[in-house]
PDB file of C-alpha atoms in Angstrom:
ATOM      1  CA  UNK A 184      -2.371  15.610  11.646  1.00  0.00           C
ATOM      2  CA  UNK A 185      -3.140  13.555   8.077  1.00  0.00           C
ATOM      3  CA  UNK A 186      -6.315  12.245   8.178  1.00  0.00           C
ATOM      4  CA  UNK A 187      -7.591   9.504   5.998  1.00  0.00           C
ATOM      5  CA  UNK A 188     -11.135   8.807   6.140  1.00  0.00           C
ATOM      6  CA  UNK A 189     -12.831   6.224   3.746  1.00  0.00           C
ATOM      7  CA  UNK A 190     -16.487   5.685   3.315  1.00  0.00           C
ATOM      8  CA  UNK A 191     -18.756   3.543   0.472  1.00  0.00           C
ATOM      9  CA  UNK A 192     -18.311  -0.151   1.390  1.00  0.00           C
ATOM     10  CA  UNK A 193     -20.539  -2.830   1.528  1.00  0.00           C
ATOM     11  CA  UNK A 194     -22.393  -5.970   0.132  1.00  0.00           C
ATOM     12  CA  UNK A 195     -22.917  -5.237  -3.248  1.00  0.00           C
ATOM     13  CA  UNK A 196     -24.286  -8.392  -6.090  1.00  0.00           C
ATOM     14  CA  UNK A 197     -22.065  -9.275  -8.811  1.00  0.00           C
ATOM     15  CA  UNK A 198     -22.321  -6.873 -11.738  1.00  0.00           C
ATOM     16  CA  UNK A 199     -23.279  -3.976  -9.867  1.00  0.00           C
ATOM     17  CA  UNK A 200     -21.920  -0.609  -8.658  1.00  0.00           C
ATOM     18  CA  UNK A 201     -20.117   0.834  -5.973  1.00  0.00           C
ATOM     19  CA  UNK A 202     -18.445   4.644  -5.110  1.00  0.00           C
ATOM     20  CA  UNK A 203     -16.063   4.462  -2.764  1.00  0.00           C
ATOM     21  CA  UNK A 204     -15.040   8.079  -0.941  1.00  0.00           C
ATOM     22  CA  UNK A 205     -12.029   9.145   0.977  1.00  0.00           C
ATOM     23  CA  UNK A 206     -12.381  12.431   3.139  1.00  0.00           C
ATOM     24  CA  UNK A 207      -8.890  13.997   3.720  1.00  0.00           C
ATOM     25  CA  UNK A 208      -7.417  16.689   6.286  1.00  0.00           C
ATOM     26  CA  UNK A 209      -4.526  17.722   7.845  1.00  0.00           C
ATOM     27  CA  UNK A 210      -2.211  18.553   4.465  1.00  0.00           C
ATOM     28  CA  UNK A 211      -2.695  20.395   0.727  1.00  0.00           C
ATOM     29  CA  UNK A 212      -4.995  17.706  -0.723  1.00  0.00           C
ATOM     30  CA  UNK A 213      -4.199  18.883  -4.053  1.00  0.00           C
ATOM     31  CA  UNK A 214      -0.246  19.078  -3.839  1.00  0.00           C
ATOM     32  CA  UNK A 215       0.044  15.301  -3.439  1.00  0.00           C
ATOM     33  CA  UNK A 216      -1.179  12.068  -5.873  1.00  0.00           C
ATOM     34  CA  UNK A 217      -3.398   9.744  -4.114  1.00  0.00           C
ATOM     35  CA  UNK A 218      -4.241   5.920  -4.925  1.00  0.00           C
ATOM     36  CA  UNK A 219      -6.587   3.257  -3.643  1.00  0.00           C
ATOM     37  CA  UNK A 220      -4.734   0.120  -2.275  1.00  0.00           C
ATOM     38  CA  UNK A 221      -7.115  -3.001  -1.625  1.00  0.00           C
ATOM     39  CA  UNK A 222      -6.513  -6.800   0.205  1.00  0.00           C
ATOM     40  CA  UNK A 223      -8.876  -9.634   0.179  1.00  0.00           C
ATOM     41  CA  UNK A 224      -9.297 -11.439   3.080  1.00  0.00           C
ATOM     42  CA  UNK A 225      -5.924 -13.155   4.258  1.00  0.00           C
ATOM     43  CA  UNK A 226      -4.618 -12.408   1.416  1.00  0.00           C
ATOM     44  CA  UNK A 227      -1.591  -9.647   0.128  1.00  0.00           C
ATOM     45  CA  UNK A 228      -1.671  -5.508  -0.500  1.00  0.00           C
ATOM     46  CA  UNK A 229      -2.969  -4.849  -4.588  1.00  0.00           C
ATOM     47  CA  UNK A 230      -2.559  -1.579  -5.766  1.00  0.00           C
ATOM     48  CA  UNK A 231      -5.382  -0.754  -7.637  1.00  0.00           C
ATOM     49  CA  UNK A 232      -5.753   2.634  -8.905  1.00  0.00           C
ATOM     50  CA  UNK A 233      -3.908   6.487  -8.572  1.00  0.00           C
ATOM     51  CA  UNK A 234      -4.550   9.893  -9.475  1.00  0.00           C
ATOM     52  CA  UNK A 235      -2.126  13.070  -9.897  1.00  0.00           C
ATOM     53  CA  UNK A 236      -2.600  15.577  -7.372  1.00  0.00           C
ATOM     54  CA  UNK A 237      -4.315  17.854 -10.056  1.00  0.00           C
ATOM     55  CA  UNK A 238      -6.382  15.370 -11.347  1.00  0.00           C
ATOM     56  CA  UNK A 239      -4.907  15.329 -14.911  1.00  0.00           C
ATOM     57  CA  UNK A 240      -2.995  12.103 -14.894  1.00  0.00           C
ATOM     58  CA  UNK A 241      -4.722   8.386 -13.756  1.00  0.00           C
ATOM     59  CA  UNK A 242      -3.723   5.159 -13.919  1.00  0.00           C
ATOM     60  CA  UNK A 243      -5.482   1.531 -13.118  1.00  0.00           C
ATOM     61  CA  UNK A 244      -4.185  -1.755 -12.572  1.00  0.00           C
ATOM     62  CA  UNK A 245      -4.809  -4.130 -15.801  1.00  0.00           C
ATOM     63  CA  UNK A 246      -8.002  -5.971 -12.920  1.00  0.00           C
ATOM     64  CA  UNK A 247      -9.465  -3.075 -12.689  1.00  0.00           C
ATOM     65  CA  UNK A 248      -9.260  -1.309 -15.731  1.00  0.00           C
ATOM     66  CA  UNK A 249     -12.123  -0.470 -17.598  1.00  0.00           C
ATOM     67  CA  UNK A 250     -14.361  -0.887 -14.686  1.00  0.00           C
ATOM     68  CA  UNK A 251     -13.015   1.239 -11.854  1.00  0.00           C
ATOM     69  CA  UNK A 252     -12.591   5.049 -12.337  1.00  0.00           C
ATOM     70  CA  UNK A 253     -11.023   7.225 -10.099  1.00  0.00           C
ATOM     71  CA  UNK A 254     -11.731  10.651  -9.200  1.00  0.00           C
ATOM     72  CA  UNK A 255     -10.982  13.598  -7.153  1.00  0.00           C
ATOM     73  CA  UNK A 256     -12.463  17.051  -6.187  1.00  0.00           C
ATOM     74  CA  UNK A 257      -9.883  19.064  -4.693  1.00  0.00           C
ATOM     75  CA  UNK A 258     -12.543  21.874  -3.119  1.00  0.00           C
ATOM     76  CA  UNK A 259     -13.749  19.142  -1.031  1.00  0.00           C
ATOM     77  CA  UNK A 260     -10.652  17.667  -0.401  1.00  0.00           C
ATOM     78  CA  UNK A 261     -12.052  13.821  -1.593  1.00  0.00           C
ATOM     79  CA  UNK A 262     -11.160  11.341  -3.496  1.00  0.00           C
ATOM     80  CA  UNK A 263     -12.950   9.137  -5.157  1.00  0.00           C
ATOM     81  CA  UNK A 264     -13.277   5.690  -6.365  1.00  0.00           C
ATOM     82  CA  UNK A 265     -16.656   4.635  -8.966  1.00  0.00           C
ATOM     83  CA  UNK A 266     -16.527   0.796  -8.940  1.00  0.00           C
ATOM     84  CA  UNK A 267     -18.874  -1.281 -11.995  1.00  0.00           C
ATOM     85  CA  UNK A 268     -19.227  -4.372 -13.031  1.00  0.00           C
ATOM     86  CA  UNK A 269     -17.991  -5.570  -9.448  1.00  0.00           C
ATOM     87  CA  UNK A 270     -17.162  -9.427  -9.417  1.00  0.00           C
ATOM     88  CA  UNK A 271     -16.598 -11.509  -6.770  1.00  0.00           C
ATOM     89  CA  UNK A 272     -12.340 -11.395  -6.365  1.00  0.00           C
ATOM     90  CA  UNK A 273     -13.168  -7.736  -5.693  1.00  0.00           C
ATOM     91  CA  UNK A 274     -14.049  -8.209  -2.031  1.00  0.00           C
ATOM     92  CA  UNK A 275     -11.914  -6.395  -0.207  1.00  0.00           C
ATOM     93  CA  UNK A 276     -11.016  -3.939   2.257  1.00  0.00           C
ATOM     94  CA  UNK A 277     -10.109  -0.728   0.203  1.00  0.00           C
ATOM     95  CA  UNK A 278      -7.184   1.701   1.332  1.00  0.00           C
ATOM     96  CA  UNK A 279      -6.977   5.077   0.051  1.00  0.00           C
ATOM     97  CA  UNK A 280      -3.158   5.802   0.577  1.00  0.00           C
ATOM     98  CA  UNK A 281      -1.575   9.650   0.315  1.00  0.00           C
ATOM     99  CA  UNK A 282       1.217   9.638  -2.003  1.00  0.00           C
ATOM    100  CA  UNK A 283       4.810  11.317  -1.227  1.00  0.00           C
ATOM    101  CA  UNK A 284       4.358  13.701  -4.108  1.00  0.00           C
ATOM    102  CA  UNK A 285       2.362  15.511  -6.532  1.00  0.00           C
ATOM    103  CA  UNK A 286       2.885  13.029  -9.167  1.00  0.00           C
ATOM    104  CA  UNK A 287       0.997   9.555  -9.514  1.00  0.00           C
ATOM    105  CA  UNK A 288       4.553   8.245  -9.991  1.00  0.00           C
ATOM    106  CA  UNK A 289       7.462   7.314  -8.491  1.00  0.00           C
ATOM    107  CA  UNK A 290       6.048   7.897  -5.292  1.00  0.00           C
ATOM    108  CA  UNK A 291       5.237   5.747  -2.044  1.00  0.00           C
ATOM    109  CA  UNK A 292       2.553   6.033   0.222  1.00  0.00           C
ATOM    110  CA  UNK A 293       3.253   7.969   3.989  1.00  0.00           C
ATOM    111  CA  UNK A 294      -0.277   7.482   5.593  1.00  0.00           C
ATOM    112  CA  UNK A 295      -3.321   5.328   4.828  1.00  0.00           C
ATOM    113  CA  UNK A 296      -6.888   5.188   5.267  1.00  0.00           C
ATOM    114  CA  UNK A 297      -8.363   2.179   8.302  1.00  0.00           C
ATOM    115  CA  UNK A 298     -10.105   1.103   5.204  1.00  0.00           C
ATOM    116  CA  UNK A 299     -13.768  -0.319   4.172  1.00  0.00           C
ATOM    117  CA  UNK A 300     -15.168  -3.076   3.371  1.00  0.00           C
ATOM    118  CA  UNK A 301     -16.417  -4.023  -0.205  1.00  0.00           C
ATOM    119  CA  UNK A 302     -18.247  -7.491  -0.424  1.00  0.00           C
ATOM    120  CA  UNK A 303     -19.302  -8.540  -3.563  1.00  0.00           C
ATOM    121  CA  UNK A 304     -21.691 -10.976  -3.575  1.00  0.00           C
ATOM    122  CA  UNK A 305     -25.242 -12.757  -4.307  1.00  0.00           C
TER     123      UNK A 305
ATOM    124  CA  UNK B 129       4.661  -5.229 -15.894  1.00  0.00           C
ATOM    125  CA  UNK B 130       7.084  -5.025 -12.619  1.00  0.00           C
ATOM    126  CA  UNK B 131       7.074  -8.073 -10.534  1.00  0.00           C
ATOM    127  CA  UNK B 132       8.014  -8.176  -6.910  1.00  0.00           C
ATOM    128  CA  UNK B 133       9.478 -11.170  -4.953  1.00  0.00           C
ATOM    129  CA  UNK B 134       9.821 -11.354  -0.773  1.00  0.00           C
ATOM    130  CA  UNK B 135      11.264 -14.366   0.918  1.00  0.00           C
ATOM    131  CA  UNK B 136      11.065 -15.829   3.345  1.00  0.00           C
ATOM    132  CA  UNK B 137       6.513 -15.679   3.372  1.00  0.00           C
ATOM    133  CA  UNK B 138       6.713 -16.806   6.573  1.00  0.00           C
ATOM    134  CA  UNK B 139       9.722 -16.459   9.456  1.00  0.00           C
ATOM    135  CA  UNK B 140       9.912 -17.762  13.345  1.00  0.00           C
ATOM    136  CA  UNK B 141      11.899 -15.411  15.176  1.00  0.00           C
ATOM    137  CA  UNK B 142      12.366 -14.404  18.880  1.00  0.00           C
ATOM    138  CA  UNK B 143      12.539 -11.521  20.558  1.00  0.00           C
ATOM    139  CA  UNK B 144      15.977  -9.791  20.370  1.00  0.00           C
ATOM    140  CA  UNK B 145      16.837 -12.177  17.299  1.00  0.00           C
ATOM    141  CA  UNK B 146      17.779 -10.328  13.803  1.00  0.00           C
ATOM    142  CA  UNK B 147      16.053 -10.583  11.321  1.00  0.00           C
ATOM    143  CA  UNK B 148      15.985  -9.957   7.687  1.00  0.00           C
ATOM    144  CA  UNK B 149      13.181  -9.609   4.534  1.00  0.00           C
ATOM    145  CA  UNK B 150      14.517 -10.101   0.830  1.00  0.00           C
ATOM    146  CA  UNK B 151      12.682  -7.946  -1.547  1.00  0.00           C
ATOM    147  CA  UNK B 152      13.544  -9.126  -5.711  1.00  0.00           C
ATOM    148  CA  UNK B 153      12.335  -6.880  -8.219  1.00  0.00           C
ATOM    149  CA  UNK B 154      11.635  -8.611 -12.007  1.00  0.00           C
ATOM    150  CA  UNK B 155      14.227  -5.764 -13.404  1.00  0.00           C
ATOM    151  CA  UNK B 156      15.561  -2.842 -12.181  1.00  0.00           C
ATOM    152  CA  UNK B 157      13.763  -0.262  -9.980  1.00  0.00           C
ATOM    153  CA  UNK B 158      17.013   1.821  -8.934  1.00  0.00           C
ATOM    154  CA  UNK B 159      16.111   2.730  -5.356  1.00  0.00           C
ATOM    155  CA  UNK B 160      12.437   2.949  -5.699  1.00  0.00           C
ATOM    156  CA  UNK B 161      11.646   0.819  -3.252  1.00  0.00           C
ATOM    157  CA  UNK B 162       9.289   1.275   0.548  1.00  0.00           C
ATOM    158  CA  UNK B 163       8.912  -1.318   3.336  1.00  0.00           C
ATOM    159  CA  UNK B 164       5.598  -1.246   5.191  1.00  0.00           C
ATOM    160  CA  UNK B 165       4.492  -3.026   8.282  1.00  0.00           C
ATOM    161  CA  UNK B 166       0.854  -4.253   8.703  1.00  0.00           C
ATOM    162  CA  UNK B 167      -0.835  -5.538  11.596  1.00  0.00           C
ATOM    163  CA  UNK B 168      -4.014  -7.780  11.886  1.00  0.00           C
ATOM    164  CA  UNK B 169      -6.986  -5.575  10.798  1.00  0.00           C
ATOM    165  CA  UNK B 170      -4.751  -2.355  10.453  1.00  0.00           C
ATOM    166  CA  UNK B 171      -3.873  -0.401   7.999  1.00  0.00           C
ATOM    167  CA  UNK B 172      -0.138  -0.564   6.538  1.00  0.00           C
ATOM    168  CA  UNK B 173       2.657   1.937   8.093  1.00  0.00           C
ATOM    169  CA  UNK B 174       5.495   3.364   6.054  1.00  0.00           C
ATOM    170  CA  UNK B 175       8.811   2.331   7.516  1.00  0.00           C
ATOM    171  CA  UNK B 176      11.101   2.729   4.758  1.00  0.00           C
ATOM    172  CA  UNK B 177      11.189   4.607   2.012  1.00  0.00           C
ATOM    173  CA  UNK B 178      13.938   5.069  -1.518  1.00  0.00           C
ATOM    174  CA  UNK B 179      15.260   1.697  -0.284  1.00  0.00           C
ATOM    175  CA  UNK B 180      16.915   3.031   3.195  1.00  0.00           C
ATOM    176  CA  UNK B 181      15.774   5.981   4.297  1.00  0.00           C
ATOM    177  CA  UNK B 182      13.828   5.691   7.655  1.00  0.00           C
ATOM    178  CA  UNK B 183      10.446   7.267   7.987  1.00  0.00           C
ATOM    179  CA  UNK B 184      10.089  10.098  10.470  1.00  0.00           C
ATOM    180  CA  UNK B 185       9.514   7.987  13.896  1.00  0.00           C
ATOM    181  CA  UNK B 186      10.120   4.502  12.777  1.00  0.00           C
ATOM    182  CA  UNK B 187      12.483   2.573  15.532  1.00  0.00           C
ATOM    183  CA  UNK B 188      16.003   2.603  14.692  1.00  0.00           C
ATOM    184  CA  UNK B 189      16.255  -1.661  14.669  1.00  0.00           C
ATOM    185  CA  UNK B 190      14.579  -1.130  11.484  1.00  0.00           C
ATOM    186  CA  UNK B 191      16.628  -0.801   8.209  1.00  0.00           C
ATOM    187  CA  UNK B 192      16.701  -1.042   4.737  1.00  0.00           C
ATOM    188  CA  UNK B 193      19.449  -1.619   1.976  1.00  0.00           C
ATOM    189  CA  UNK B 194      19.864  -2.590  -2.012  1.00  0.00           C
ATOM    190  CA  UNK B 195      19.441  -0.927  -4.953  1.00  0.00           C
ATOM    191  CA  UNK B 196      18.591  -2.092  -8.209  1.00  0.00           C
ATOM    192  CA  UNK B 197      16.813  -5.661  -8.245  1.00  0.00           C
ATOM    193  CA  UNK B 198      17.532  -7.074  -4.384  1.00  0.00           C
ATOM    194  CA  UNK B 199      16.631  -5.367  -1.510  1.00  0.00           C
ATOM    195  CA  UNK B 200      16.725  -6.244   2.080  1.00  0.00           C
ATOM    196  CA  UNK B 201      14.899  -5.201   4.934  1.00  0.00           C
ATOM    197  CA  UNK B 202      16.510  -5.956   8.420  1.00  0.00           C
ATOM    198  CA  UNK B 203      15.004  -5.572  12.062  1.00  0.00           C
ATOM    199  CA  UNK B 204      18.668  -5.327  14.576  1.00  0.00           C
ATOM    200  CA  UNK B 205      16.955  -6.765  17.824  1.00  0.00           C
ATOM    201  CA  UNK B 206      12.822  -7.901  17.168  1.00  0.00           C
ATOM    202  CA  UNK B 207      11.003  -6.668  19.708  1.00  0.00           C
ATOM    203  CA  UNK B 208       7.272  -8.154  20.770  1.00  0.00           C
ATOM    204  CA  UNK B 209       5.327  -5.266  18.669  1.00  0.00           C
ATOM    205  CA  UNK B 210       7.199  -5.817  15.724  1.00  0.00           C
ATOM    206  CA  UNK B 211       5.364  -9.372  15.372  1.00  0.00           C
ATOM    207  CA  UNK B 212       3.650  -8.388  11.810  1.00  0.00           C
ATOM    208  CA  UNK B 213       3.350  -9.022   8.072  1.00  0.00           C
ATOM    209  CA  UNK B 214       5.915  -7.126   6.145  1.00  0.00           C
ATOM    210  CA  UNK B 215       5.320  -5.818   2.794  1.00  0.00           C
ATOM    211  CA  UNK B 216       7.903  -4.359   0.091  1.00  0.00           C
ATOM    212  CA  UNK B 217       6.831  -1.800  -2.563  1.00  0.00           C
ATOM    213  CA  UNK B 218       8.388  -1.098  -5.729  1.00  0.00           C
ATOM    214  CA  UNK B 219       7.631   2.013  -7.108  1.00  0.00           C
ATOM    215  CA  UNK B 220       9.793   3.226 -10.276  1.00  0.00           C
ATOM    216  CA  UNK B 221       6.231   2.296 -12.191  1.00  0.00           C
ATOM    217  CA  UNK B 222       3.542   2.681 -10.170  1.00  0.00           C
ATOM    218  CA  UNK B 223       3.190   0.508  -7.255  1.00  0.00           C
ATOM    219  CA  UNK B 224       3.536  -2.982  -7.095  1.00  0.00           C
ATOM    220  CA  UNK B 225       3.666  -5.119  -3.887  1.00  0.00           C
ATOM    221  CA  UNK B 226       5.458  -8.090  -2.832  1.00  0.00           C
ATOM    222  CA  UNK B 227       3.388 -10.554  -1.577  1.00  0.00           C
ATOM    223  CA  UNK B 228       4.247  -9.925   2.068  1.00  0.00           C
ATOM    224  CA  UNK B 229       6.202 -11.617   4.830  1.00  0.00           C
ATOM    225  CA  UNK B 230       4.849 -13.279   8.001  1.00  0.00           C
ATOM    226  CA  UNK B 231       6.909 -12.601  11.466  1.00  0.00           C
ATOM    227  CA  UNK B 232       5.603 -14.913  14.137  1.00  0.00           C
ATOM    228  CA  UNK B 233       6.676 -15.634  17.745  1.00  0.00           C
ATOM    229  CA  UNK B 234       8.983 -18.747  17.511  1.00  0.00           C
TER     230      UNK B 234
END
């Protein structure tokens, strides 16, 4: 059974730092790209960042980029997600989604994380 | 950067009505398109996937069709658990969402 597992949120001030985790089980961690997905509250899904299943390949939504960097260790079977510079229209729950392939791209996401809370505020 | 469109945001249905979810893409994404469903403080499930193909357990009433730049996502007969926000996915670059589709008990 896939397992998505995140970790990392919470109440963070504006301008600081934040590393998000997701523990995965149940498939080949490193045969499949993986991205983090987020939503504010009430509001729609964002895609905002995805890796290649080796590693080798990332790319970042134009909000994001520059301050997020994503990351993955395929011994431990975890990706990650290194968040500065956090402003306020980050708050939100963050996904981390499984990809349908290896590649970053084109490929949907089959199973998601329950998600965790990142509040950004003073 | 590819822009996705859904219409209706927000539709009144009842149970057994059909119902159907436009998806408009800001240029062509050939069939790389996926339907999810989300439900209040749950994580989004896969339904459809390249446009019409079904995900592995997914009801039947669900279905998807289009290719190119419109894309539709219909539910046959809505039944009370499929009261939920739908979102579409383009995915020829990336992943961008539409900006999701309220289905609420008329």
């Amino acid at each position: 059974e896939v397992q998505l597992v995140e970790s990392g949120g919470g109440l963070v001030q504006p301008g600081g730092s934040l590393r998000l985790s997701c523990a995965a089980s149940g498939f080949t961690f490193s045969s499949y790209a993986m991205s983090w997905v987020r939503q504010a509250p009430g509001k729609g899904l964002e895609w905002v960042s995805a890796i290649s299943g080796s590693g080798g390949s990332t790319y970042y939504a134009d909000s994001v980029k520059g301050r997020f960097t994503i990351s993955r260790d395929n011994s431990k079977n975890t990706l990650y997600l290194q968040m500065n510079s956090l402003r306020a229209e980050d708050t939100a729950v963050y996904y981390c989604a499984k990809a349908s392939v290896v590649a970053a791209t084109p490929a949907y996401f089959d199973y998601w994380g329950q998600g965790t809370l990142v509040t950004v505020s003073s | 950067d590819i822009q996705m469109t859904q219409s209706p945001s927000t539709l009144s249905a009842s149970v057994g009505d059909r119902v159907t979810i436009t998806c408009r893409a800001s240029q062509s994404i050939s069939s790389w398109l996926a339907w999810y469903q989300q439900k209040p403080g749950k994580a989004p499930k896969l339904l459809i996937y390249k446009a019409s193909s079904l995900e592995s357990g997914v009801p039947s009433r669900f279905s998807g069709s289009g290719s190119g730049t419109e894309f539709t996502l219909t539910i046959s007969s809505l039944q009370p658990d499929d009261f939920a926000t739908y979102y579409c996915q383009q995915y020829n670059s990336i992943g961008t969402f539409g900006q999701g589709t309220k289905v609420e008990i008329k």
